Amino acid sequence: MPADDIPSKSLLASLPLISLLFFSSTLVTTVTGSDFTIIDATVADIQIAFNHGKLTSRQLVDFYLNRIETLNPLLRSVLEVNPDARDQADEADRQREEARRDVRSVGELHGVPVLLKDSIATKDKLNTTAGSYALLGSVVPRDAGVVERLRNAGAVILGKTSLTEWYGIRSSLIPNWWCARAGQSMNPYVKGGEPCGSSSGSAISVAANTDLNPPCGSSSGSAISVAANMVTVSLGTETDGSLICPADYNSVVGLKPTVGLTSRAGVIPISPRQETIGPICRTVSDAVYVLDAIVGFDPRDQEATKAASKFIPRGGYKQFLNKDGLGGKRLGIVRNLILDIYNKSAAMPAFEQHLNTLRQRGATVVDNLEIDNIDVILDPIQSGELMALLAEFKVYVNEYLKELTKSPVTSLADIIAFNSDNSDWEKLKEYGQDQFIVSEMTTGIGEQELKAMENMKKLSEQGFEKLMKEKKLDALVTLGWGSSSVLAIGGYPAISVPAGYQSNGMPFGICFGGLKGTEPKLIEIAYTFEQATKARRVPQILIPSTY
């Protein structure tokens, strides 16, 4: 259903917004002697409340559905809610009661609501459209691999989130955080604020040299919804910046796994070479619980998930939630990756203070480093990223469309024709589809594209990897998301953690990036930093007129 047509189904729906927020904060009062509120509750908090009979999954789902109904007309970050979510919650409550009688435990995500980016397929009553009307009504053959794992973990699929339409690869003029189905999404922290948008990343918008908002990541709806407490946790995707930038701009945690650590099967593709699926949450621990649930081998994404499965530690990732995780770590700072928007802002002195915190917690900070050929890496034309993405998109989106059980479109050419025939819906006159047309003109992954991919591989090996190995670094530390292309073209992991707010209230984060398979180190670093700084605060969404 459209973002502005989410039905009212519970008693909370009739309450005004301020009353709703007040009621939400007192819905559960005390759990094991401590105050508990649903606003900003962690997965661990929720499970304790479940276990003590102070909260049910059904109550939690009802709360979020009503929060979505109230806030979504402002934020436009949720495309659809799952009509089966309440039934799933009731089943989770039944299973929990049964497990309690049998003295069995359930997993961390059992009964916990999850929102999914609208490019991640679900075999249910929800659409999977990449924000476009072209795929509305299409039927997927099965759940995406990560969705299957979430269901097995007992999570409740609450709905689908908005994104920059087609990840931003449709056009160089597509605004950040806009899609035809949702309209313009908004940052919950700043009036008129940018939550993040174009996804193919930086590559498409930078290459187009547009004067629009700075290019950023397309998992905006997932980040906004978590930041505004419209769900507990969410999933996003990243090709270049699409997880770590929305997290940065919305004061939440974005975890970009090593490519192949999580399955891409059943996810609308751009480039399997760069794409990864990861969690967006309010805390590092929540992101780790989700990561543990979704990693692993998938025969439908065999090559990548088999290669990355060697990185998955025995016992999972939650063992690395260590408050003393910075001891002995070596952290590198590359200053020319810090975006110009942070110059002369409150973010710079905060960043310097955070570096001192990292030192005080036992890390060695190696400052003023340089990555070889960084100017080439950050230029998607010189690096070959743009050429590769445009060719890959046509190949892989056509494959995805042909696997659908039912679809109004079966090829990129069909999508282009649909947009032309429905220009009002898709705002074709305003935003065009120039990049779609360029992509359609490509003839597959040929010699030039392979050369571009080899160039990116060499740039990564002789740049980021060389620096990390020569300086014996555990992580690269960046203010903001300026390292996204460095990490994207090589398939490296990263975690963005809230780090503060500029004078206008706009959030900023710190990104920790590492070599492939170094998620355990990154989790230790990010978790210790988060616990030491506790920089995140709840957005003050109280009065609709402020938007």
Coordinates of C-alpha atoms in Angstrom, one line a residue:
M1 CA 0.0 0.0 0.0
P2 CA 1.2 3.6 -0.6
A3 CA 3.3 5.2 2.1
D4 CA 0.5 7.7 2.9
D5 CA -2.2 5.1 3.1
I6 CA -1.1 2.9 6.0
P7 CA -4.3 1.8 7.8
S8 CA -5.2 2.4 11.4
K9 CA -5.6 -0.8 13.3
S10 CA -5.0 -0.2 17.0
L11 CA -6.2 1.8 19.9
L12 CA -3.1 4.0 19.8
A13 CA -4.0 5.3 16.4
S14 CA -6.6 7.8 17.7
L15 CA -4.1 9.4 20.1
P16 CA -2.4 12.6 19.1
L17 CA 1.3 12.4 18.5
I18 CA 2.5 13.9 21.8
S19 CA 0.2 11.6 23.7
L20 CA 1.4 8.7 21.7
L21 CA 5.0 9.4 22.5
F22 CA 4.2 9.9 26.2
F23 CA 2.2 6.7 26.3
S24 CA 4.9 4.8 24.5
S25 CA 7.5 5.8 27.1
T26 CA 5.3 4.5 29.9
L27 CA 3.9 1.4 28.1
V28 CA 6.3 -0.7 30.2
T29 CA 7.5 0.8 33.4
T30 CA 9.8 -1.6 35.3
V31 CA 11.7 -4.7 34.3
T32 CA 14.0 -6.3 36.9
G33 CA 14.1 -3.1 38.9
S34 CA 15.0 -0.9 36.0
D35 CA 12.9 1.6 34.0
F36 CA 12.1 0.4 30.5
T37 CA 10.7 2.4 27.6
I38 CA 10.1 1.2 24.0
I39 CA 11.6 4.4 22.7
D40 CA 15.3 3.5 21.9
A41 CA 14.9 0.1 23.5
T42 CA 17.7 -2.3 22.4
V43 CA 17.1 -5.9 21.3
A44 CA 18.5 -7.0 24.7
D45 CA 16.1 -4.7 26.5
I46 CA 13.2 -6.1 24.5
Q47 CA 14.1 -9.7 25.2
I48 CA 14.4 -9.0 28.9
A49 CA 10.9 -7.4 28.8
F50 CA 9.6 -10.4 26.9
N51 CA 11.1 -12.9 29.3
H52 CA 9.6 -11.1 32.3
G53 CA 6.2 -10.9 30.8
K54 CA 6.2 -7.1 30.7
L55 CA 5.9 -6.9 26.9
T56 CA 4.7 -9.1 24.1
S57 CA 5.7 -9.1 20.5
R58 CA 2.1 -8.2 19.6
Q59 CA 2.3 -5.1 21.8
L60 CA 5.6 -4.1 20.3
V61 CA 4.3 -4.5 16.7
D62 CA 1.1 -2.5 17.6
F63 CA 3.3 0.2 19.0
Y64 CA 5.5 0.4 15.8
L65 CA 2.5 0.2 13.5
N66 CA 0.9 3.2 15.2
R67 CA 4.2 5.1 15.3
I68 CA 4.6 4.5 11.5
E69 CA 1.0 5.7 11.0
T70 CA 1.8 8.9 12.9
L71 CA 5.3 9.7 11.7
N72 CA 5.3 8.3 8.2
P73 CA 3.3 11.2 6.7
L74 CA 6.2 13.4 7.8
L75 CA 9.2 11.2 7.2
R76 CA 7.9 9.0 4.3
S77 CA 10.4 6.3 5.1
V78 CA 8.0 3.3 5.1
L79 CA 6.5 2.1 1.8
E80 CA 4.3 -0.7 3.1
V81 CA 3.5 -2.4 6.4
N82 CA 3.0 -6.2 6.4
P83 CA -0.7 -7.1 6.9
D84 CA 0.6 -10.4 8.5
A85 CA 2.8 -8.7 11.0
R86 CA 0.4 -9.0 13.9
D87 CA -0.2 -12.7 13.1
Q88 CA 3.6 -13.3 13.1
A89 CA 3.8 -11.5 16.4
D90 CA 1.1 -13.6 17.9
E91 CA 2.9 -16.7 16.7
A92 CA 6.2 -15.5 18.3
D93 CA 4.4 -14.9 21.6
R94 CA 2.9 -18.4 21.4
Q95 CA 6.4 -19.9 20.7
R96 CA 8.0 -18.0 23.5
E97 CA 5.4 -19.2 26.0
E98 CA 5.9 -22.8 24.8
A99 CA 9.7 -22.4 25.1
R100 CA 9.2 -21.0 28.6
R101 CA 7.2 -24.1 29.6
D102 CA 9.8 -26.4 28.1
V103 CA 12.7 -24.4 29.7
R104 CA 14.1 -23.6 26.3
S105 CA 15.6 -20.3 25.1
V106 CA 14.8 -18.4 21.9
G107 CA 17.2 -16.3 19.9
E108 CA 17.9 -12.6 20.2
L109 CA 15.7 -11.6 17.3
H110 CA 12.8 -13.8 18.2
G111 CA 9.6 -11.7 18.1
V112 CA 11.5 -8.6 17.2
P113 CA 10.1 -6.5 14.3
V114 CA 12.4 -5.8 11.3
L115 CA 11.9 -3.5 8.4
L116 CA 13.5 -4.4 5.0
K117 CA 14.7 -2.1 2.3
D118 CA 12.3 -2.3 -0.7
S119 CA 14.8 -4.2 -2.8
I120 CA 14.9 -7.2 -0.6
A121 CA 12.4 -9.8 -1.8
T122 CA 9.7 -11.3 0.5
K123 CA 7.4 -14.1 -0.6
D124 CA 4.4 -12.7 1.1
K125 CA 1.8 -9.9 0.7
L126 CA 4.5 -7.2 0.5
N127 CA 5.8 -5.7 -2.8
T128 CA 9.5 -5.6 -3.8
T129 CA 9.9 -2.6 -6.2
A130 CA 13.1 -0.6 -5.6
G131 CA 10.7 2.3 -5.0
S132 CA 9.4 2.2 -8.5
Y133 CA 5.9 1.7 -9.9
A134 CA 7.3 -0.4 -12.6
L135 CA 7.6 -3.4 -10.3
L136 CA 4.4 -2.8 -8.3
G137 CA 2.4 -6.1 -8.4
S138 CA 5.4 -8.3 -9.4
V139 CA 5.7 -11.6 -7.6
V140 CA 9.0 -13.0 -6.4
P141 CA 9.6 -16.8 -6.5
R142 CA 10.9 -16.9 -2.9
D143 CA 12.2 -15.0 0.1
A144 CA 15.6 -13.4 -0.3
G145 CA 18.3 -15.5 1.4
V146 CA 18.6 -13.0 4.3
V147 CA 14.9 -12.9 4.8
E148 CA 14.7 -16.6 5.1
R149 CA 17.4 -16.4 7.8
L150 CA 15.5 -13.7 9.6
R151 CA 12.3 -15.8 9.6
N152 CA 14.3 -18.8 10.9
A153 CA 15.5 -16.5 13.7
G154 CA 11.9 -15.7 14.7
A155 CA 11.9 -12.1 13.6
V156 CA 8.7 -10.4 12.6
I157 CA 8.8 -8.9 9.1
L158 CA 7.1 -5.5 9.7
G159 CA 7.3 -4.0 6.2
K160 CA 9.4 -2.4 3.5
T161 CA 11.3 0.9 3.6
S162 CA 11.7 3.6 1.0
L163 CA 15.0 4.2 -0.8
T164 CA 16.4 6.4 -3.6
E165 CA 14.5 4.9 -6.5
W166 CA 16.5 2.1 -8.3
Y167 CA 19.4 3.0 -5.9
G168 CA 19.8 6.3 -7.8
I169 CA 21.1 4.5 -10.9
R170 CA 18.0 5.6 -12.9
S171 CA 19.2 9.1 -13.4
S172 CA 21.8 11.7 -12.5
L173 CA 19.0 14.0 -11.5
I174 CA 17.2 11.7 -9.1
P175 CA 17.2 13.6 -5.7
N176 CA 18.7 11.9 -2.8
W177 CA 16.1 10.0 -0.7
W178 CA 13.3 10.3 -3.4
C179 CA 11.3 7.5 -5.0
A180 CA 8.1 7.6 -7.0
R181 CA 6.2 5.4 -4.5
A182 CA 7.1 7.3 -1.3
G183 CA 8.0 10.7 -2.5
Q184 CA 10.6 12.7 -0.6
S185 CA 11.8 11.1 2.6
M186 CA 13.1 13.4 5.4
N187 CA 15.7 13.3 8.1
P188 CA 14.1 13.0 11.6
Y189 CA 16.7 15.3 13.2
V190 CA 16.7 18.4 11.0
K191 CA 14.0 20.4 9.3
G192 CA 14.3 19.7 5.6
G193 CA 17.4 17.5 6.4
E194 CA 18.8 15.0 4.0
P195 CA 18.6 11.4 5.2
C196 CA 20.8 10.2 2.3
G197 CA 19.9 9.1 -1.1
S198 CA 21.6 8.0 -4.3
S199 CA 23.0 4.6 -4.1
S200 CA 25.0 3.3 -6.8
G201 CA 26.5 5.4 -4.9
S202 CA 28.7 8.2 -5.1
A203 CA 29.6 6.9 -8.5
I204 CA 26.6 8.0 -10.5
S205 CA 26.0 11.4 -8.9
V206 CA 29.7 12.4 -8.7
A207 CA 30.2 11.4 -12.3
A208 CA 27.2 13.5 -13.3
N209 CA 28.7 16.5 -11.5
T210 CA 25.3 17.5 -10.3
D211 CA 24.6 20.5 -8.1
L212 CA 22.1 18.6 -6.1
N213 CA 22.6 17.3 -2.5
P214 CA 25.8 15.5 -2.0
P215 CA 25.6 11.9 -3.2
C216 CA 25.0 9.4 -0.5
G217 CA 23.5 5.9 0.2
S218 CA 20.1 4.6 -0.8
S219 CA 19.1 2.7 2.3
S220 CA 17.7 6.0 3.6
G221 CA 14.2 4.6 4.6
S222 CA 15.8 1.9 6.7
A223 CA 18.0 4.4 8.6
I224 CA 15.2 7.0 9.1
S225 CA 12.8 4.4 10.4
V226 CA 15.2 3.0 13.0
A227 CA 16.3 6.5 14.0
A228 CA 12.7 7.6 14.5
N229 CA 11.9 4.5 16.5
M230 CA 9.4 3.2 14.0
V231 CA 11.0 -0.3 14.2
T232 CA 13.7 -2.1 16.3
V233 CA 16.1 -3.0 13.5
S234 CA 16.3 -2.9 9.8
L235 CA 18.2 -4.2 6.8
G236 CA 19.7 -2.2 4.0
T237 CA 22.0 -2.8 1.1
E238 CA 25.2 -1.2 -0.1
T239 CA 26.9 -0.9 -3.5
D240 CA 28.9 2.3 -2.6
G241 CA 27.9 4.2 0.6
S242 CA 24.3 3.0 0.8
L243 CA 24.6 1.6 4.4
I244 CA 27.3 3.7 6.0
C245 CA 26.1 7.1 4.7
P246 CA 22.4 6.9 5.8
A247 CA 23.6 5.6 9.1
D248 CA 26.0 8.6 9.4
Y249 CA 23.2 11.2 8.5
N250 CA 20.6 9.6 10.8
S251 CA 22.6 8.9 13.9
V252 CA 22.3 5.2 13.8
V253 CA 24.7 2.3 13.3
G254 CA 25.2 0.9 9.8
L255 CA 27.2 -2.3 9.4
K256 CA 28.5 -3.1 5.9
P257 CA 29.7 -6.7 5.8
T258 CA 32.5 -8.1 3.7
V259 CA 31.0 -8.8 0.3
G260 CA 29.7 -12.4 0.3
L261 CA 29.3 -12.6 4.1
T262 CA 25.6 -12.2 3.6
S263 CA 23.6 -13.6 0.7
R264 CA 22.5 -11.3 -2.1
A265 CA 20.1 -13.9 -3.6
G266 CA 16.6 -12.4 -4.0
V267 CA 17.8 -8.8 -3.8
I268 CA 17.4 -6.4 -6.7
P269 CA 21.0 -6.1 -8.0
I270 CA 23.3 -3.6 -9.4
S271 CA 26.7 -5.3 -9.0
P272 CA 27.3 -8.6 -7.2
R273 CA 31.0 -7.6 -7.2
Q274 CA 30.3 -4.8 -4.8
E275 CA 26.9 -5.4 -3.2
T276 CA 26.4 -6.5 0.4
I277 CA 23.4 -6.7 2.7
G278 CA 23.7 -5.4 6.3
P279 CA 21.9 -4.2 9.4
I280 CA 21.0 -0.6 10.3
C281 CA 20.2 -0.3 14.0
R282 CA 20.4 2.1 16.9
T283 CA 23.3 0.3 18.7
V284 CA 26.3 -1.8 17.7
S285 CA 25.0 -4.7 19.7
D286 CA 21.7 -4.7 17.9
A287 CA 23.6 -4.7 14.6
V288 CA 25.7 -7.6 15.7
Y289 CA 22.7 -9.6 16.7
V290 CA 21.2 -9.1 13.2
L291 CA 24.5 -9.9 11.5
D292 CA 24.7 -13.2 13.4
A293 CA 21.3 -14.0 12.1
I294 CA 21.9 -13.3 8.4
V295 CA 25.4 -14.4 7.6
G296 CA 26.2 -17.7 6.0
F297 CA 26.4 -19.8 2.9
D298 CA 23.6 -19.7 0.4
P299 CA 23.6 -22.1 -2.6
R300 CA 21.7 -19.3 -4.6
D301 CA 24.7 -17.0 -4.1
Q302 CA 27.2 -19.8 -4.0
E303 CA 30.5 -18.4 -5.1
A304 CA 30.5 -15.3 -3.0
T305 CA 29.0 -16.8 0.2
K306 CA 31.3 -19.9 0.0
A307 CA 34.4 -17.7 -0.3
A308 CA 33.3 -15.5 2.6
S309 CA 32.1 -18.3 4.9
K310 CA 35.7 -18.8 6.1
F311 CA 35.5 -15.4 7.8
I312 CA 32.6 -16.3 10.0
P313 CA 33.9 -17.0 13.5
R314 CA 32.9 -20.1 15.5
G315 CA 30.4 -18.9 18.1
G316 CA 29.3 -15.9 16.0
Y317 CA 30.0 -12.2 16.3
K318 CA 28.4 -11.3 19.6
Q319 CA 31.4 -12.6 21.5
F320 CA 33.2 -9.5 20.2
L321 CA 31.0 -7.0 22.0
N322 CA 33.9 -6.2 24.3
K323 CA 34.0 -2.9 26.1
D324 CA 37.8 -3.1 26.3
G325 CA 38.1 -3.9 22.6
L326 CA 40.4 -0.9 21.7
G327 CA 43.3 -2.2 23.7
G328 CA 46.3 -2.8 21.4
K329 CA 44.4 -1.8 18.3
R330 CA 46.2 0.3 15.6
L331 CA 43.9 2.8 13.9
G332 CA 44.8 4.8 10.8
I333 CA 43.6 8.3 9.9
V334 CA 43.6 9.5 6.2
R335 CA 42.7 13.2 6.5
N336 CA 41.9 13.7 2.8
L337 CA 38.9 11.3 3.1
I338 CA 37.2 13.8 5.3
L339 CA 34.4 15.5 3.3
D340 CA 34.5 19.3 2.8
I341 CA 31.1 19.7 4.4
Y342 CA 32.8 19.0 7.8
N343 CA 35.4 21.8 7.5
K344 CA 34.9 24.6 10.0
S345 CA 31.9 22.7 11.5
A346 CA 31.3 21.3 15.0
A347 CA 32.2 17.9 13.7
M348 CA 35.9 18.6 13.4
P349 CA 36.7 19.4 17.0
A350 CA 34.4 16.5 18.0
F351 CA 36.4 14.2 15.8
E352 CA 39.6 15.3 17.4
Q353 CA 38.1 14.7 20.8
H354 CA 37.0 11.2 19.7
L355 CA 40.5 10.4 18.5
N356 CA 41.7 11.3 22.1
T357 CA 39.0 8.9 23.5
L358 CA 40.3 6.1 21.2
R359 CA 43.8 6.7 22.5
Q360 CA 42.7 6.8 26.1
R361 CA 40.9 3.5 25.6
G362 CA 44.2 1.8 24.5
A363 CA 44.4 2.3 20.8
T364 CA 47.4 3.6 18.9
V365 CA 46.2 6.3 16.4
V366 CA 48.5 6.7 13.4
D367 CA 47.6 10.0 11.9
N368 CA 48.1 11.9 8.5
L369 CA 48.4 8.7 6.4
E370 CA 47.8 8.6 2.6
I371 CA 46.4 6.0 0.3
D372 CA 48.2 5.7 -3.0
N373 CA 46.2 6.8 -6.0
I374 CA 43.4 8.1 -3.8
D375 CA 42.3 10.7 -6.4
V376 CA 41.8 8.0 -8.9
I377 CA 39.9 5.7 -6.4
L378 CA 37.5 8.5 -5.5
D379 CA 36.8 9.4 -9.2
P380 CA 34.4 6.7 -10.5
I381 CA 35.3 7.5 -14.1
Q382 CA 39.1 7.2 -13.6
S383 CA 38.7 4.1 -11.4
G384 CA 36.4 2.4 -13.8
E385 CA 33.6 2.0 -11.2
L386 CA 31.0 3.9 -13.2
M387 CA 31.6 1.9 -16.4
A388 CA 31.5 -1.4 -14.5
L389 CA 28.3 -0.5 -12.6
L390 CA 26.3 0.6 -15.6
A391 CA 27.2 -2.6 -17.5
E392 CA 26.7 -4.9 -14.6
F393 CA 23.3 -3.3 -13.8
K394 CA 21.8 -4.2 -17.1
V395 CA 23.1 -7.8 -17.0
Y396 CA 22.0 -8.6 -13.4
V397 CA 18.7 -6.7 -13.3
N398 CA 17.6 -8.5 -16.4
E399 CA 18.5 -11.8 -14.8
Y400 CA 16.5 -10.8 -11.7
L401 CA 13.5 -9.8 -13.6
K402 CA 13.4 -13.0 -15.7
E403 CA 13.3 -15.0 -12.5
L404 CA 10.1 -13.3 -11.2
T405 CA 7.0 -15.4 -11.2
K406 CA 5.0 -12.4 -12.4
S407 CA 6.0 -8.9 -13.4
P408 CA 4.8 -6.0 -15.5
V409 CA 8.4 -5.6 -16.8
T410 CA 10.9 -8.3 -17.7
S411 CA 14.0 -6.3 -18.8
L412 CA 15.7 -2.9 -18.3
A413 CA 14.3 -1.9 -21.7
D414 CA 10.8 -2.6 -20.4
I415 CA 11.4 -0.4 -17.3
I416 CA 12.5 2.4 -19.6
A417 CA 9.4 2.0 -21.6
F418 CA 7.2 1.9 -18.5
N419 CA 8.7 5.1 -17.2
S420 CA 8.1 6.8 -20.5
D421 CA 4.5 5.6 -20.6
N422 CA 3.9 6.6 -16.9
S423 CA 5.9 9.8 -16.8
D424 CA 3.6 11.5 -14.3
W425 CA 3.9 8.8 -11.8
E426 CA 7.7 8.5 -12.2
K427 CA 8.3 12.3 -12.6
L428 CA 10.2 11.6 -15.8
K429 CA 10.1 15.2 -16.9
E430 CA 11.7 16.4 -13.7
Y431 CA 14.3 13.6 -13.2
G432 CA 14.7 11.7 -16.4
Q433 CA 16.3 8.3 -16.8
D434 CA 19.6 9.1 -18.6
Q435 CA 21.6 6.5 -16.7
F436 CA 19.1 3.8 -17.5
I437 CA 19.4 4.6 -21.1
V438 CA 23.2 4.6 -20.9
S439 CA 23.1 1.2 -19.1
E440 CA 20.7 -0.2 -21.7
M441 CA 23.2 0.8 -24.5
T442 CA 25.9 -1.4 -22.9
T443 CA 26.5 -4.8 -24.5
G444 CA 27.4 -6.9 -21.5
I445 CA 30.6 -7.3 -19.4
G446 CA 33.2 -7.2 -22.1
E447 CA 36.9 -6.5 -22.4
Q448 CA 36.6 -2.8 -21.4
E449 CA 34.5 -3.6 -18.3
L450 CA 36.8 -6.5 -17.3
K451 CA 39.7 -4.1 -17.6
A452 CA 37.9 -1.6 -15.4
M453 CA 37.2 -4.3 -12.8
E454 CA 40.9 -5.3 -12.8
N455 CA 41.9 -1.7 -12.4
M456 CA 39.7 -1.4 -9.3
K457 CA 41.2 -4.6 -7.9
K458 CA 44.8 -3.2 -8.4
L459 CA 43.8 0.2 -6.9
S460 CA 42.5 -1.6 -3.8
E461 CA 45.5 -3.9 -3.4
Q462 CA 48.1 -1.1 -4.0
G463 CA 46.1 1.5 -2.1
F464 CA 44.0 0.5 0.9
E465 CA 45.3 -3.0 1.4
K466 CA 48.9 -1.8 1.1
L467 CA 48.4 0.9 3.7
M468 CA 46.6 -1.4 6.1
K469 CA 49.3 -4.1 5.9
E470 CA 52.4 -1.8 5.8
K471 CA 51.2 0.2 8.8
K472 CA 49.8 -2.9 10.5
L473 CA 46.5 -1.2 11.0
D474 CA 43.3 -2.8 12.5
A475 CA 41.0 -0.2 11.0
L476 CA 40.8 3.0 9.0
V477 CA 38.9 5.7 10.9
T478 CA 37.0 8.4 9.0
L479 CA 34.8 11.3 10.1
G480 CA 31.7 10.8 8.0
W481 CA 31.3 8.5 5.0
G482 CA 34.1 9.8 2.8
S483 CA 35.8 6.4 2.7
S484 CA 32.8 4.7 1.1
S485 CA 34.3 4.3 -2.4
V486 CA 37.7 3.1 -1.0
L487 CA 35.8 0.3 0.8
A488 CA 33.2 -0.3 -1.9
I489 CA 35.4 -1.2 -4.9
G490 CA 37.3 -3.8 -2.9
G491 CA 34.4 -5.3 -1.1
Y492 CA 35.7 -4.4 2.4
P493 CA 33.6 -4.2 5.6
A494 CA 32.8 -1.1 7.7
I495 CA 30.8 0.1 10.6
S496 CA 29.4 3.7 11.0
V497 CA 28.7 4.7 14.6
P498 CA 26.9 7.9 15.8
A499 CA 29.5 10.5 16.9
G500 CA 27.7 13.8 17.4
Y501 CA 25.6 16.6 15.9
Q502 CA 26.4 19.8 14.1
S503 CA 25.1 23.2 15.2
N504 CA 21.9 22.7 13.2
G505 CA 21.3 19.3 14.8
M506 CA 22.4 17.3 11.8
P507 CA 24.1 14.1 12.9
F508 CA 27.5 12.8 11.9
G509 CA 29.2 9.5 12.5
I510 CA 32.6 7.9 12.6
C511 CA 33.3 5.1 10.2
F512 CA 35.6 2.2 11.0
G513 CA 36.7 0.2 7.9
G514 CA 38.9 -2.8 7.6
L515 CA 40.2 -5.6 5.4
K516 CA 38.0 -8.4 4.3
G517 CA 36.8 -10.6 7.1
T518 CA 37.9 -8.3 9.9
E519 CA 34.4 -7.8 11.3
P520 CA 35.5 -9.1 14.7
K521 CA 38.0 -6.3 15.1
L522 CA 35.7 -3.7 13.7
I523 CA 33.0 -4.8 16.1
E524 CA 35.4 -4.6 19.1
I525 CA 36.5 -1.1 18.1
A526 CA 33.1 0.2 17.2
Y527 CA 31.4 -1.2 20.4
T528 CA 34.1 0.2 22.7
F529 CA 33.9 3.6 21.0
E530 CA 30.1 3.6 21.3
Q531 CA 30.1 2.7 24.9
A532 CA 32.8 5.3 25.7
T533 CA 31.0 8.1 23.9
K534 CA 27.3 7.3 23.9
A535 CA 26.8 10.1 21.4
R536 CA 23.4 9.1 20.0
R537 CA 20.3 10.9 21.2
V538 CA 16.7 10.4 20.3
P539 CA 15.3 12.7 17.6
Q540 CA 12.8 15.2 19.1
I541 CA 9.9 14.3 16.8
L542 CA 7.1 15.9 18.8
I543 CA 5.2 18.5 16.8
P544 CA 4.3 17.8 13.2
S545 CA 4.5 21.5 12.3
T546 CA 8.2 21.5 12.8
Y547 CA 8.4 19.8 9.5

